[in-house]
mmCIF file of C-alpha atoms in Angstrom:
data_model
loop_
_atom_site.group_PDB
_atom_site.id
_atom_site.type_symbol
_atom_site.label_atom_id
_atom_site.label_comp_id
_atom_site.label_asym_id
_atom_site.label_seq_id
_atom_site.Cartn_x
_atom_site.Cartn_y
_atom_site.Cartn_z
ATOM 1 C CA MET A 1 0.000 0.000 0.000
ATOM 2 C CA GLY A 2 2.806 2.400 0.863
ATOM 3 C CA GLU A 3 4.386 1.902 -2.542
ATOM 4 C CA SER A 4 1.171 2.779 -4.347
ATOM 5 C CA TRP A 5 0.736 6.008 -2.389
ATOM 6 C CA GLN A 6 4.392 6.932 -2.953
ATOM 7 C CA GLY A 7 3.951 6.322 -6.666
ATOM 8 C CA LEU A 8 0.915 8.583 -6.658
ATOM 9 C CA LEU A 9 2.855 11.355 -4.875
ATOM 10 C CA VAL A 10 5.711 11.060 -7.376
ATOM 11 C CA ALA A 11 3.259 11.278 -10.274
ATOM 12 C CA LEU A 12 1.638 14.378 -8.753
ATOM 13 C CA GLN A 13 5.014 16.063 -8.370
ATOM 14 C CA GLU A 14 5.751 15.534 -12.069
ATOM 15 C CA ILE A 15 2.554 17.319 -13.178
ATOM 16 C CA ARG A 16 3.135 20.732 -14.726
ATOM 17 C CA LEU A 17 0.709 23.577 -14.175
ATOM 18 C CA GLN A 18 0.668 24.556 -17.862
ATOM 19 C CA ASP A 19 -0.586 21.038 -18.670
ATOM 20 C CA VAL A 20 -3.302 21.073 -16.003
ATOM 21 C CA ILE A 21 -4.987 24.393 -16.810
ATOM 22 C CA PRO A 22 -6.168 23.585 -20.401
ATOM 23 C CA GLN A 23 -7.436 20.143 -19.413
ATOM 24 C CA ALA A 24 -9.198 21.486 -16.313
ATOM 25 C CA ALA A 25 -10.827 24.229 -18.419
ATOM 26 C CA ILE A 26 -12.089 21.632 -20.931
ATOM 27 C CA LEU A 27 -13.465 19.424 -18.139
ATOM 28 C CA VAL A 28 -15.230 22.348 -16.420
ATOM 29 C CA PHE A 29 -16.663 23.644 -19.688
ATOM 30 C CA ALA A 30 -17.841 20.149 -20.712
ATOM 31 C CA GLY A 31 -19.395 19.582 -17.286
ATOM 32 C CA MET A 32 -21.337 22.885 -17.399
ATOM 33 C CA ILE A 33 -22.676 22.251 -20.906
ATOM 34 C CA ALA A 34 -23.601 18.644 -20.036
ATOM 35 C CA PHE A 35 -25.349 19.790 -16.830
ATOM 36 C CA TYR A 36 -27.358 22.363 -18.796
ATOM 37 C CA LEU A 37 -28.378 19.795 -21.432
ATOM 38 C CA HIS A 38 -29.397 17.341 -18.702
ATOM 39 C CA HIS A 39 -31.772 19.845 -17.079
ATOM 40 C CA LEU A 40 -33.077 20.994 -20.463
ATOM 41 C CA ILE A 41 -34.023 17.432 -21.414
ATOM 42 C CA ALA A 42 -35.517 16.866 -17.936
ATOM 43 C CA ARG A 43 -37.809 19.899 -18.352
ATOM 44 C CA ARG A 44 -38.931 18.784 -21.800
ATOM 45 C CA THR A 45 -39.643 15.218 -20.670
ATOM 46 C CA ALA A 46 -43.370 14.562 -20.283
ATOM 47 C CA ALA A 47 -44.211 13.671 -16.691
ATOM 48 C CA ASP A 48 -47.377 11.765 -17.661
ATOM 49 C CA SER A 49 -45.779 9.520 -20.314
ATOM 50 C CA GLN A 50 -46.357 5.797 -19.977
ATOM 51 C CA GLY A 51 -44.953 2.501 -21.200
ATOM 52 C CA MET A 52 -42.072 2.328 -23.634
ATOM 53 C CA ARG A 53 -42.138 6.070 -24.272
ATOM 54 C CA HIS A 54 -41.624 6.780 -20.569
ATOM 55 C CA LEU A 55 -38.748 4.267 -20.373
ATOM 56 C CA THR A 56 -37.065 5.774 -23.439
ATOM 57 C CA GLN A 57 -37.367 9.333 -22.145
ATOM 58 C CA ARG A 58 -35.977 8.458 -18.725
ATOM 59 C CA THR A 59 -33.093 6.540 -20.315
ATOM 60 C CA ILE A 60 -32.190 9.507 -22.527
ATOM 61 C CA GLN A 61 -32.405 11.819 -19.510
ATOM 62 C CA ARG A 62 -29.940 9.659 -17.551
ATOM 63 C CA LEU A 63 -27.537 9.386 -20.505
ATOM 64 C CA ALA A 64 -27.661 13.095 -21.363
ATOM 65 C CA PHE A 65 -25.032 14.224 -18.837
ATOM 66 C CA PRO A 66 -22.314 11.543 -19.274
ATOM 67 C CA ILE A 67 -22.703 11.163 -23.060
ATOM 68 C CA SER A 68 -22.724 14.900 -23.820
ATOM 69 C CA MET A 69 -19.771 15.469 -21.516
ATOM 70 C CA LEU A 70 -17.967 12.519 -23.125
ATOM 71 C CA LEU A 71 -18.410 13.988 -26.598
ATOM 72 C CA LEU A 72 -17.118 17.383 -25.476
ATOM 73 C CA VAL A 73 -14.144 15.768 -23.708
ATOM 74 C CA LEU A 74 -13.282 13.778 -26.845
ATOM 75 C CA LEU A 75 -13.497 16.981 -28.884
ATOM 76 C CA GLY A 76 -11.226 18.765 -26.422
ATOM 77 C CA ARG A 77 -8.807 15.821 -26.423
ATOM 78 C CA ALA A 78 -8.558 15.979 -30.206
ATOM 79 C CA SER A 79 -7.928 19.728 -30.006
ATOM 80 C CA LEU A 80 -5.121 19.340 -27.454
ATOM 81 C CA ALA A 81 -3.579 16.519 -29.501
ATOM 82 C CA ALA A 82 -3.577 18.756 -32.595
ATOM 83 C CA LEU A 83 -1.817 21.470 -30.561
ATOM 84 C CA ASN A 84 0.744 18.970 -29.149
ATOM 85 C CA GLN A 85 -0.533 19.590 -25.608
ATOM 86 C CA ALA A 86 -0.819 16.989 -22.818
ATOM 87 C CA TYR A 87 -4.218 15.317 -22.462
ATOM 88 C CA TRP A 88 -3.618 12.603 -19.833
ATOM 89 C CA ALA A 89 -6.469 13.896 -17.631
ATOM 90 C CA LEU A 90 -8.894 13.687 -20.560
ATOM 91 C CA ASP A 91 -7.733 10.126 -21.261
ATOM 92 C CA LEU A 92 -8.619 9.313 -17.658
ATOM 93 C CA ALA A 93 -12.004 11.069 -17.905
ATOM 94 C CA VAL A 94 -13.124 9.088 -20.987
ATOM 95 C CA PRO A 95 -13.398 5.627 -19.305
ATOM 96 C CA LEU A 96 -14.859 7.250 -16.180
ATOM 97 C CA LEU A 97 -17.661 8.856 -18.201
ATOM 98 C CA ILE A 98 -18.344 5.673 -20.179
ATOM 99 C CA SER A 99 -18.526 3.616 -16.977
ATOM 100 C CA PHE A 100 -20.768 6.267 -15.365
ATOM 101 C CA ALA A 101 -23.239 6.075 -18.281
ATOM 102 C CA LEU A 102 -23.341 2.272 -18.211
ATOM 103 C CA ILE A 103 -23.753 2.152 -14.425
ATOM 104 C CA ARG A 104 -26.636 4.648 -14.459
ATOM 105 C CA ILE A 105 -28.502 2.648 -17.101
ATOM 106 C CA LEU A 106 -27.929 -0.671 -15.341
ATOM 107 C CA VAL A 107 -29.092 0.675 -11.958
ATOM 108 C CA TYR A 108 -32.133 2.327 -13.581
ATOM 109 C CA MET A 109 -33.147 -0.898 -15.331
ATOM 110 C CA LEU A 110 -32.715 -2.788 -12.079
ATOM 111 C CA ARG A 111 -34.912 -0.243 -10.248
ATOM 112 C CA LYS A 112 -37.656 -0.544 -12.870
ATOM 113 C CA GLY A 113 -37.926 -4.222 -12.027
ATOM 114 C CA MET A 114 -38.655 -3.439 -8.387
ATOM 115 C CA ARG A 115 -41.705 -1.961 -6.713
ATOM 116 C CA SER A 116 -41.558 1.785 -7.174
ATOM 117 C CA GLY A 117 -41.284 3.938 -4.075
ATOM 118 C CA PRO A 118 -39.643 7.109 -2.716
ATOM 119 C CA LEU A 119 -36.799 5.164 -1.057
ATOM 120 C CA VAL A 120 -36.042 3.170 -4.202
ATOM 121 C CA LYS A 121 -36.003 6.302 -6.369
ATOM 122 C CA ALA A 122 -33.822 8.208 -3.909
ATOM 123 C CA SER A 123 -31.317 5.358 -3.595
ATOM 124 C CA GLU A 124 -30.776 5.111 -7.370
ATOM 125 C CA ASN A 125 -28.366 8.072 -7.520
ATOM 126 C CA VAL A 126 -26.584 6.982 -4.323
ATOM 127 C CA ILE A 127 -26.011 3.454 -5.623
ATOM 128 C CA SER A 128 -24.896 4.702 -9.042
ATOM 129 C CA THR A 129 -22.446 7.157 -7.506
ATOM 130 C CA PHE A 130 -21.015 4.542 -5.125
ATOM 131 C CA ILE A 131 -20.441 1.988 -7.893
ATOM 132 C CA TRP A 132 -18.891 4.659 -10.089
ATOM 133 C CA LEU A 133 -16.492 5.699 -7.303
ATOM 134 C CA VAL A 134 -15.338 2.095 -6.920
ATOM 135 C CA VAL A 135 -14.837 1.781 -10.675
ATOM 136 C CA GLY A 136 -13.031 5.135 -10.726
ATOM 137 C CA LEU A 137 -10.644 4.070 -7.958
ATOM 138 C CA HIS A 138 -9.932 0.912 -9.916
ATOM 139 C CA LEU A 139 -9.238 2.820 -13.121
ATOM 140 C CA VAL A 140 -6.787 5.199 -11.431
ATOM 141 C CA GLY A 141 -5.071 2.310 -9.628
ATOM 142 C CA LEU A 142 -5.965 3.330 -6.042
ATOM 143 C CA LEU A 143 -8.450 0.536 -5.291
ATOM 144 C CA PRO A 144 -5.893 -2.174 -4.289
ATOM 145 C CA GLY A 145 -4.245 0.138 -1.767
ATOM 146 C CA LEU A 146 -7.582 1.166 -0.285
ATOM 147 C CA LEU A 147 -8.687 -2.457 0.038
ATOM 148 C CA GLU A 148 -5.424 -3.339 1.743
ATOM 149 C CA ALA A 149 -5.877 -0.501 4.234
ATOM 150 C CA MET A 150 -9.426 -1.618 5.083
ATOM 151 C CA ASP A 151 -8.291 -5.210 5.494
ATOM 152 C CA SER A 152 -5.626 -4.127 7.977
ATOM 153 C CA LEU A 153 -8.313 -2.658 10.257
ATOM 154 C CA ALA A 154 -9.425 -5.909 11.901
ATOM 155 C CA ILE A 155 -10.184 -7.501 15.242
ATOM 156 C CA SER A 156 -9.985 -11.168 16.224
ATOM 157 C CA VAL A 157 -12.717 -12.969 18.155
ATOM 158 C CA GLY A 158 -11.295 -16.397 18.957
ATOM 159 C CA ASP A 159 -10.405 -17.994 15.634
ATOM 160 C CA LEU A 160 -12.572 -15.536 13.714
ATOM 161 C CA ARG A 161 -10.909 -12.458 12.179
ATOM 162 C CA ILE A 162 -13.294 -9.593 11.438
ATOM 163 C CA SER A 163 -11.933 -6.794 9.274
ATOM 164 C CA LEU A 164 -13.508 -3.638 7.936
ATOM 165 C CA LEU A 165 -13.138 -5.021 4.412
ATOM 166 C CA ALA A 166 -14.971 -8.253 5.349
ATOM 167 C CA VAL A 167 -17.844 -6.313 6.938
ATOM 168 C CA ILE A 168 -18.203 -4.055 3.897
ATOM 169 C CA LYS A 169 -18.080 -7.074 1.577
ATOM 170 C CA LEU A 170 -20.804 -8.776 3.618
ATOM 171 C CA LEU A 171 -23.052 -5.713 3.547
ATOM 172 C CA LEU A 172 -22.501 -5.084 -0.165
ATOM 173 C CA LEU A 173 -23.048 -8.713 -1.135
ATOM 174 C CA MET A 174 -26.136 -8.950 1.047
ATOM 175 C CA GLY A 175 -27.565 -5.759 -0.435
ATOM 176 C CA LEU A 176 -26.784 -6.813 -4.005
ATOM 177 C CA VAL A 177 -28.194 -10.321 -3.668
ATOM 178 C CA LEU A 178 -31.312 -9.098 -1.856
ATOM 179 C CA VAL A 179 -31.932 -6.468 -4.528
ATOM 180 C CA VAL A 180 -31.615 -9.121 -7.233
ATOM 181 C CA ALA A 181 -33.919 -11.435 -5.276
ATOM 182 C CA ILE A 182 -36.540 -8.700 -4.852
ATOM 183 C CA TRP A 183 -36.176 -7.795 -8.531
ATOM 184 C CA LEU A 184 -36.766 -11.404 -9.590
ATOM 185 C CA SER A 185 -39.733 -11.709 -7.232
ATOM 186 C CA GLY A 186 -41.214 -8.552 -8.781
ATOM 187 C CA ILE A 187 -40.899 -10.074 -12.243
ATOM 188 C CA ILE A 188 -42.537 -13.303 -11.017
ATOM 189 C CA ASP A 189 -45.320 -11.286 -9.357
ATOM 190 C CA ARG A 190 -46.128 -9.418 -12.577
ATOM 191 C CA ARG A 191 -46.018 -12.608 -14.651
ATOM 192 C CA LEU A 192 -48.348 -14.421 -12.266
ATOM 193 C CA SER A 193 -50.822 -11.530 -12.183
ATOM 194 C CA GLN A 194 -51.067 -11.667 -15.989
ATOM 195 C CA LEU A 195 -51.944 -15.371 -16.165
ATOM 196 C CA PRO A 196 -55.667 -15.610 -17.069
ATOM 197 C CA TYR A 197 -56.174 -19.086 -15.609
ATOM 198 C CA LEU A 198 -54.729 -18.197 -12.179
ATOM 199 C CA SER A 199 -57.013 -16.611 -9.577
ATOM 200 C CA PRO A 200 -55.862 -13.395 -7.828
ATOM 201 C CA GLY A 201 -55.555 -15.202 -4.490
ATOM 202 C CA ALA A 202 -53.417 -17.992 -5.935
ATOM 203 C CA ALA A 203 -51.229 -15.430 -7.738
ATOM 204 C CA VAL A 204 -50.626 -13.579 -4.461
ATOM 205 C CA GLY A 205 -49.835 -16.860 -2.694
ATOM 206 C CA PHE A 206 -47.307 -18.028 -5.266
ATOM 207 C CA SER A 207 -45.776 -14.551 -5.312
ATOM 208 C CA LYS A 208 -45.312 -14.527 -1.525
ATOM 209 C CA VAL A 209 -43.783 -18.006 -1.487
ATOM 210 C CA SER A 210 -41.391 -17.187 -4.330
ATOM 211 C CA LYS A 211 -40.290 -13.964 -2.636
ATOM 212 C CA LEU A 212 -39.681 -15.733 0.683
ATOM 213 C CA VAL A 213 -37.716 -18.545 -0.997
ATOM 214 C CA LEU A 214 -35.596 -16.140 -3.081
ATOM 215 C CA ILE A 215 -34.716 -13.944 -0.098
ATOM 216 C CA THR A 216 -33.883 -16.980 2.078
ATOM 217 C CA VAL A 217 -31.672 -18.530 -0.609
ATOM 218 C CA ALA A 218 -30.000 -15.148 -1.200
ATOM 219 C CA ALA A 219 -29.211 -14.672 2.502
ATOM 220 C CA MET A 220 -27.849 -18.219 2.870
ATOM 221 C CA SER A 221 -25.723 -17.833 -0.262
ATOM 222 C CA VAL A 222 -24.152 -14.596 0.950
ATOM 223 C CA LEU A 223 -23.316 -16.100 4.353
ATOM 224 C CA ASN A 224 -21.717 -19.059 2.618
ATOM 225 C CA LEU A 225 -19.745 -16.810 0.244
ATOM 226 C CA VAL A 226 -18.192 -14.764 3.058
ATOM 227 C CA GLY A 227 -17.180 -17.946 4.897
ATOM 228 C CA ILE A 228 -19.697 -17.953 7.762
ATOM 229 C CA ASP A 229 -20.521 -21.465 8.954
ATOM 230 C CA LEU A 230 -24.260 -22.017 8.534
ATOM 231 C CA THR A 231 -24.326 -24.302 11.568
ATOM 232 C CA ALA A 232 -23.684 -21.219 13.666
ATOM 233 C CA LEU A 233 -27.157 -20.056 12.708
ATOM 234 C CA ALA A 234 -28.575 -22.577 15.176
ATOM 235 C CA VAL A 235 -27.624 -20.203 17.984
ATOM 236 C CA PHE A 236 -29.208 -17.329 16.071
ATOM 237 C CA GLY A 237 -32.351 -19.421 15.532
ATOM 238 C CA GLY A 238 -32.619 -20.054 19.263
ATOM 239 C CA ALA A 239 -32.217 -16.363 20.016
ATOM 240 C CA LEU A 240 -34.826 -15.554 17.386
ATOM 241 C CA GLY A 241 -37.215 -18.027 18.982
ATOM 242 C CA VAL A 242 -36.777 -16.332 22.360
ATOM 243 C CA GLY A 243 -37.328 -12.954 20.705
ATOM 244 C CA LEU A 244 -40.518 -14.189 19.083
ATOM 245 C CA GLY A 245 -41.709 -15.495 22.418
ATOM 246 C CA PHE A 246 -41.200 -12.158 24.142
ATOM 247 C CA GLY A 247 -41.756 -9.329 21.715
ATOM 248 C CA LEU A 248 -42.125 -10.416 18.117
ATOM 249 C CA GLN A 249 -45.018 -12.863 18.402
ATOM 250 C CA ARG A 250 -47.470 -10.361 16.888
ATOM 251 C CA ILE A 251 -45.232 -9.830 13.864
ATOM 252 C CA ALA A 252 -44.803 -13.575 13.393
ATOM 253 C CA SER A 253 -48.539 -14.093 13.892
ATOM 254 C CA ASN A 254 -49.399 -11.520 11.234
ATOM 255 C CA PHE A 255 -46.842 -13.018 8.855
ATOM 256 C CA ILE A 256 -48.168 -16.572 9.264
ATOM 257 C CA SER A 257 -51.781 -15.333 9.164
ATOM 258 C CA GLY A 258 -51.023 -13.729 5.790
ATOM 259 C CA PHE A 259 -50.104 -17.120 4.335
ATOM 260 C CA ILE A 260 -53.204 -18.696 5.889
ATOM 261 C CA LEU A 261 -55.441 -16.055 4.283
ATOM 262 C CA VAL A 262 -53.835 -16.665 0.904
ATOM 263 C CA PHE A 263 -53.950 -20.435 0.901
ATOM 264 C CA ASP A 264 -57.398 -20.948 2.433
ATOM 265 C CA ARG A 265 -58.747 -18.342 -0.054
ATOM 266 C CA SER A 266 -61.034 -16.750 2.524
ATOM 267 C CA ILE A 267 -59.891 -13.246 1.565
ATOM 268 C CA ARG A 268 -58.883 -12.455 -2.025
ATOM 269 C CA PRO A 269 -58.037 -9.225 -3.873
ATOM 270 C CA GLY A 270 -61.265 -7.611 -5.049
ATOM 271 C CA ASP A 271 -63.456 -9.101 -2.290
ATOM 272 C CA VAL A 272 -65.920 -6.768 -0.563
ATOM 273 C CA VAL A 273 -65.521 -7.172 3.194
ATOM 274 C CA SER A 274 -66.725 -5.703 6.467
ATOM 275 C CA VAL A 275 -64.385 -5.847 9.466
ATOM 276 C CA GLY A 276 -66.074 -4.280 12.455
ATOM 277 C CA GLU A 277 -67.179 -0.846 11.286
ATOM 278 C CA LYS A 278 -64.811 -0.901 8.301
ATOM 279 C CA PHE A 279 -66.387 -1.601 4.909
ATOM 280 C CA GLY A 280 -64.627 -1.704 1.563
ATOM 281 C CA TRP A 281 -62.948 -3.922 -0.992
ATOM 282 C CA VAL A 282 -59.605 -5.673 -0.661
ATOM 283 C CA VAL A 283 -56.951 -3.899 -2.718
ATOM 284 C CA ALA A 284 -53.837 -5.904 -1.816
ATOM 285 C CA LEU A 285 -52.597 -8.676 0.465
ATOM 286 C CA HIS A 286 -49.233 -8.050 2.111
ATOM 287 C CA ALA A 287 -47.060 -10.060 4.464
ATOM 288 C CA ARG A 288 -48.245 -8.172 7.561
ATOM 289 C CA TYR A 289 -51.536 -6.514 6.633
ATOM 290 C CA VAL A 290 -54.412 -6.332 4.171
ATOM 291 C CA VAL A 291 -55.291 -3.074 2.395
ATOM 292 C CA VAL A 292 -59.047 -2.358 2.409
ATOM 293 C CA ARG A 293 -60.267 0.697 0.484
ATOM 294 C CA ASN A 294 -63.644 2.260 1.226
ATOM 295 C CA ARG A 295 -65.910 4.326 -1.012
ATOM 296 C CA ASP A 296 -64.201 7.547 0.142
ATOM 297 C CA GLY A 297 -60.897 6.333 -1.298
ATOM 298 C CA VAL A 298 -59.374 5.848 2.164
ATOM 299 C CA ASP A 299 -57.105 2.813 2.562
ATOM 300 C CA THR A 300 -57.281 0.958 5.885
ATOM 301 C CA LEU A 301 -54.384 -1.340 6.804
ATOM 302 C CA ILE A 302 -55.867 -4.258 8.751
ATOM 303 C CA PRO A 303 -53.385 -6.694 10.372
ATOM 304 C CA ASN A 304 -53.694 -10.212 9.038
ATOM 305 C CA GLU A 305 -54.179 -11.578 12.548
ATOM 306 C CA ASN A 306 -57.400 -9.578 12.951
ATOM 307 C CA LEU A 307 -58.886 -11.217 9.863
ATOM 308 C CA ILE A 308 -58.126 -14.658 11.310
ATOM 309 C CA THR A 309 -59.276 -14.148 14.898
ATOM 310 C CA THR A 310 -62.281 -11.816 14.457
ATOM 311 C CA GLU A 311 -65.543 -12.045 12.552
ATOM 312 C CA VAL A 312 -65.259 -10.875 8.961
ATOM 313 C CA ILE A 313 -68.188 -10.408 6.573
ATOM 314 C CA ASN A 314 -67.104 -11.266 3.034
ATOM 315 C CA TRP A 315 -69.866 -9.999 0.777
ATOM 316 C CA SER A 316 -68.409 -11.722 -2.274
ATOM 317 C CA TYR A 317 -66.976 -14.916 -0.754
ATOM 318 C CA SER A 318 -69.022 -17.447 -2.765
ATOM 319 C CA ASP A 319 -71.285 -15.172 -4.827
ATOM 320 C CA PRO A 320 -70.640 -11.547 -5.762
ATOM 321 C CA ASN A 321 -74.386 -10.792 -5.917
ATOM 322 C CA VAL A 322 -75.725 -8.892 -2.898
ATOM 323 C CA ARG A 323 -79.369 -8.221 -2.027
ATOM 324 C CA LEU A 324 -80.462 -4.718 -1.162
ATOM 325 C CA LYS A 325 -83.680 -3.909 0.735
ATOM 326 C CA ILE A 326 -85.495 -0.623 0.126
ATOM 327 C CA PRO A 327 -88.388 -0.005 2.576
ATOM 328 C CA VAL A 328 -91.276 2.354 1.680
ATOM 329 C CA SER A 329 -94.556 3.105 3.451
ATOM 330 C CA VAL A 330 -97.900 4.059 1.814
ATOM 331 C CA SER A 331 -101.148 5.343 3.267
ATOM 332 C CA TYR A 332 -104.032 2.986 4.101
ATOM 333 C CA SER A 333 -106.222 4.907 1.671
ATOM 334 C CA ASP A 334 -103.928 4.247 -1.324
ATOM 335 C CA ASP A 335 -103.885 1.340 -3.776
ATOM 336 C CA VAL A 336 -101.230 -0.961 -2.334
ATOM 337 C CA GLU A 337 -101.033 -3.224 -5.392
ATOM 338 C CA CYS A 338 -100.469 -0.229 -7.669
ATOM 339 C CA ALA A 339 -97.713 1.035 -5.366
ATOM 340 C CA MET A 340 -96.010 -2.395 -5.401
ATOM 341 C CA ALA A 341 -96.180 -2.559 -9.213
ATOM 342 C CA ILE A 342 -94.606 0.896 -9.485
ATOM 343 C CA MET A 343 -91.774 -0.092 -7.115
ATOM 344 C CA LEU A 344 -91.106 -3.260 -9.118
ATOM 345 C CA GLU A 345 -91.043 -1.340 -12.399
ATOM 346 C CA ILE A 346 -88.582 1.216 -11.010
ATOM 347 C CA ALA A 347 -86.335 -1.512 -9.597
ATOM 348 C CA ARG A 348 -86.186 -3.386 -12.917
ATOM 349 C CA GLU A 349 -85.251 -0.190 -14.807
ATOM 350 C CA HIS A 350 -82.180 0.590 -12.699
ATOM 351 C CA PRO A 351 -78.962 -0.261 -14.631
ATOM 352 C CA ARG A 352 -77.159 -1.823 -11.674
ATOM 353 C CA VAL A 353 -80.041 -4.112 -10.661
ATOM 354 C CA ILE A 354 -79.652 -7.571 -12.179
ATOM 355 C CA SER A 355 -82.560 -9.550 -13.621
ATOM 356 C CA GLU A 356 -81.598 -12.894 -12.033
ATOM 357 C CA PRO A 357 -82.529 -13.179 -9.201
ATOM 358 C CA GLU A 358 -85.337 -10.862 -10.235
ATOM 359 C CA PRO A 359 -86.485 -7.937 -8.077
ATOM 360 C CA VAL A 360 -89.484 -8.506 -5.815
ATOM 361 C CA CYS A 361 -91.729 -6.317 -3.686
ATOM 362 C CA ARG A 362 -93.230 -7.500 -0.398
ATOM 363 C CA LEU A 363 -95.859 -6.178 1.992
ATOM 364 C CA THR A 364 -94.021 -6.617 5.272
ATOM 365 C CA GLU A 365 -96.245 -5.005 7.938
ATOM 366 C CA PHE A 366 -99.363 -3.027 8.738
ATOM 367 C CA GLY A 367 -97.903 -0.175 10.715
ATOM 368 C CA ASP A 368 -99.361 2.497 12.935
ATOM 369 C CA ASN A 369 -99.101 5.188 10.289
ATOM 370 C CA GLY A 370 -99.236 3.215 7.043
ATOM 371 C CA ILE A 371 -98.607 -0.003 5.180
ATOM 372 C CA HIS A 372 -94.923 -0.977 5.038
ATOM 373 C CA LEU A 373 -93.645 -2.202 1.670
ATOM 374 C CA GLU A 374 -90.154 -3.394 0.806
ATOM 375 C CA ALA A 375 -88.447 -3.654 -2.587
ATOM 376 C CA ARG A 376 -85.727 -6.311 -2.678
ATOM 377 C CA VAL A 377 -83.193 -6.073 -5.488
ATOM 378 C CA TRP A 378 -79.859 -7.727 -6.306
ATOM 379 C CA VAL A 379 -76.686 -5.991 -7.453
ATOM 380 C CA ALA A 380 -73.613 -7.718 -8.891
ATOM 381 C CA ASP A 381 -71.000 -5.068 -8.080
ATOM 382 C CA PRO A 382 -71.021 -4.423 -4.317
ATOM 383 C CA GLU A 383 -67.571 -2.820 -4.569
ATOM 384 C CA ALA A 384 -69.312 0.154 -6.230
ATOM 385 C CA GLY A 385 -71.354 0.745 -3.061
ATOM 386 C CA PHE A 386 -75.069 0.629 -2.336
ATOM 387 C CA GLY A 387 -75.826 4.282 -1.638
ATOM 388 C CA SER A 388 -76.293 5.250 -5.281
ATOM 389 C CA VAL A 389 -78.709 2.362 -5.987
ATOM 390 C CA ARG A 390 -80.818 3.094 -2.916
ATOM 391 C CA SER A 391 -80.844 6.834 -3.618
ATOM 392 C CA ASP A 392 -81.810 6.450 -7.300
ATOM 393 C CA ILE A 393 -84.648 4.030 -6.577
ATOM 394 C CA ASN A 394 -85.993 6.082 -3.651
ATOM 395 C CA LEU A 395 -85.927 9.281 -5.710
ATOM 396 C CA GLU A 396 -87.773 7.651 -8.615
ATOM 397 C CA ILE A 397 -90.362 6.159 -6.217
ATOM 398 C CA TRP A 398 -90.977 9.631 -4.815
ATOM 399 C CA ARG A 399 -91.545 11.051 -8.284
ATOM 400 C CA ARG A 400 -93.824 8.253 -9.473
ATOM 401 C CA PHE A 401 -95.883 8.221 -6.266
ATOM 402 C CA LYS A 402 -96.495 11.979 -6.638
ATOM 403 C CA GLN A 403 -97.638 11.446 -10.230
ATOM 404 C CA GLU A 404 -100.005 8.617 -9.238
ATOM 405 C CA GLY A 405 -101.297 10.399 -6.130
ATOM 406 C CA ILE A 406 -99.910 7.792 -3.725
ATOM 407 C CA THR A 407 -99.128 9.218 -0.304
ATOM 408 C CA ILE A 408 -96.098 8.397 1.787
ATOM 409 C CA PRO A 409 -97.425 8.817 5.355
ATOM 410 C CA PHE A 410 -95.657 10.363 8.286
ATOM 411 C CA PRO A 411 -96.428 9.958 12.015
ATOM 412 C CA GLN A 412 -99.535 11.882 13.115
ATOM 413 C CA ARG A 413 -100.943 12.208 16.626
ATOM 414 C CA ASP A 414 -104.331 13.558 17.792
ATOM 415 C CA LEU A 415 -104.376 15.400 21.106
ATOM 416 C CA TYR A 416 -107.623 15.246 23.174
ATOM 417 C CA ILE A 417 -108.062 17.623 26.107
ATOM 418 C CA LYS A 418 -110.666 16.210 28.526
ATOM 419 C CA GLU A 419 -111.156 19.437 30.389
ATOM 420 C CA ALA A 420 -109.723 22.881 30.256
ATOM 421 C CA PRO A 421 -107.478 23.913 33.098
ATOM 422 C CA ALA A 422 -109.073 26.131 35.733
ATOM 423 C CA LYS A 423 -108.315 29.814 35.446
#
């Protein structure tokens, strides 16, 4: 390591200022122009583009800075060569810019295969920059010396030697393999969701199992690559069992309950459910919770354990059709049969009411203030809610009853005064 640093110091001492200034000016000028072109392309890129057009635009945006700067550096290198000036710094910048462009594209393509999120998007530039720094140190010949210095910083625990280099290798390998595993699981998830003969619940189940298997295999492979004996994990497994017994049992319960929900097919994506006072349709099944969205567009995250241990109403478990009851009262002086016929006609005309089972109207009770009728209709899309169907039918009943002279009674009371109070 000492020899490499001494060689670097000797090389720095041999650099002449008149050779540095033109190359530095070309690099600064190329960087400013490339930075301007990058932001110009970013502003002109459509934010709402989709599909292949979106991928192409984002790829061009990421290549704009390194490629444009590379072209300007090559032009400046040719100019200095024509003037018999030194251009060693530009020769060094060319492979750095090429590697930077390739790394940005590779990291971007890898990110597109994963589930999009703020953390994933923010880490793209950090990962690209880190990989580029490692490649840059290798190109300038400083990487071996740096690795040797990190390996010298070590401690020994019995027969095990733990160095800074080994820890960094473990973290980097674990991160890389886990990212690849998550990327592959994302591809499998999308492929399974596109299969027409596979139900949504089965697709979610296979996706969860594949993700768990890939991550487990990735973790075991990394531990084996860095030389950690897998039999030592028995101690870790015992400690994990104690941890589950004391503080992590709810997490483990939710995780296992998620697999139970998937494989017994009691809750599937798209089902309309009621959990306590929560009503909505299942949007997604995750390892720890289920996402239920109501008619207001609010997502409720319900732990998987709650769906196993509490009563859940699944409106579309075996049959998506749901019956809706619409009560109406008419006066004793009105024609009840005519009122029932009008209610049936209105129910059959509604676009969301299905014809099989057909709508019916029943006389349910002779009340104190009128005769109670009830229209019973079936809808096939409970996820769209019931309020609009009930409101439309009630409003049309009100209009038709007014046209036909049918009265909807309201409570009336007669007050009899036996004797007037004494004055």
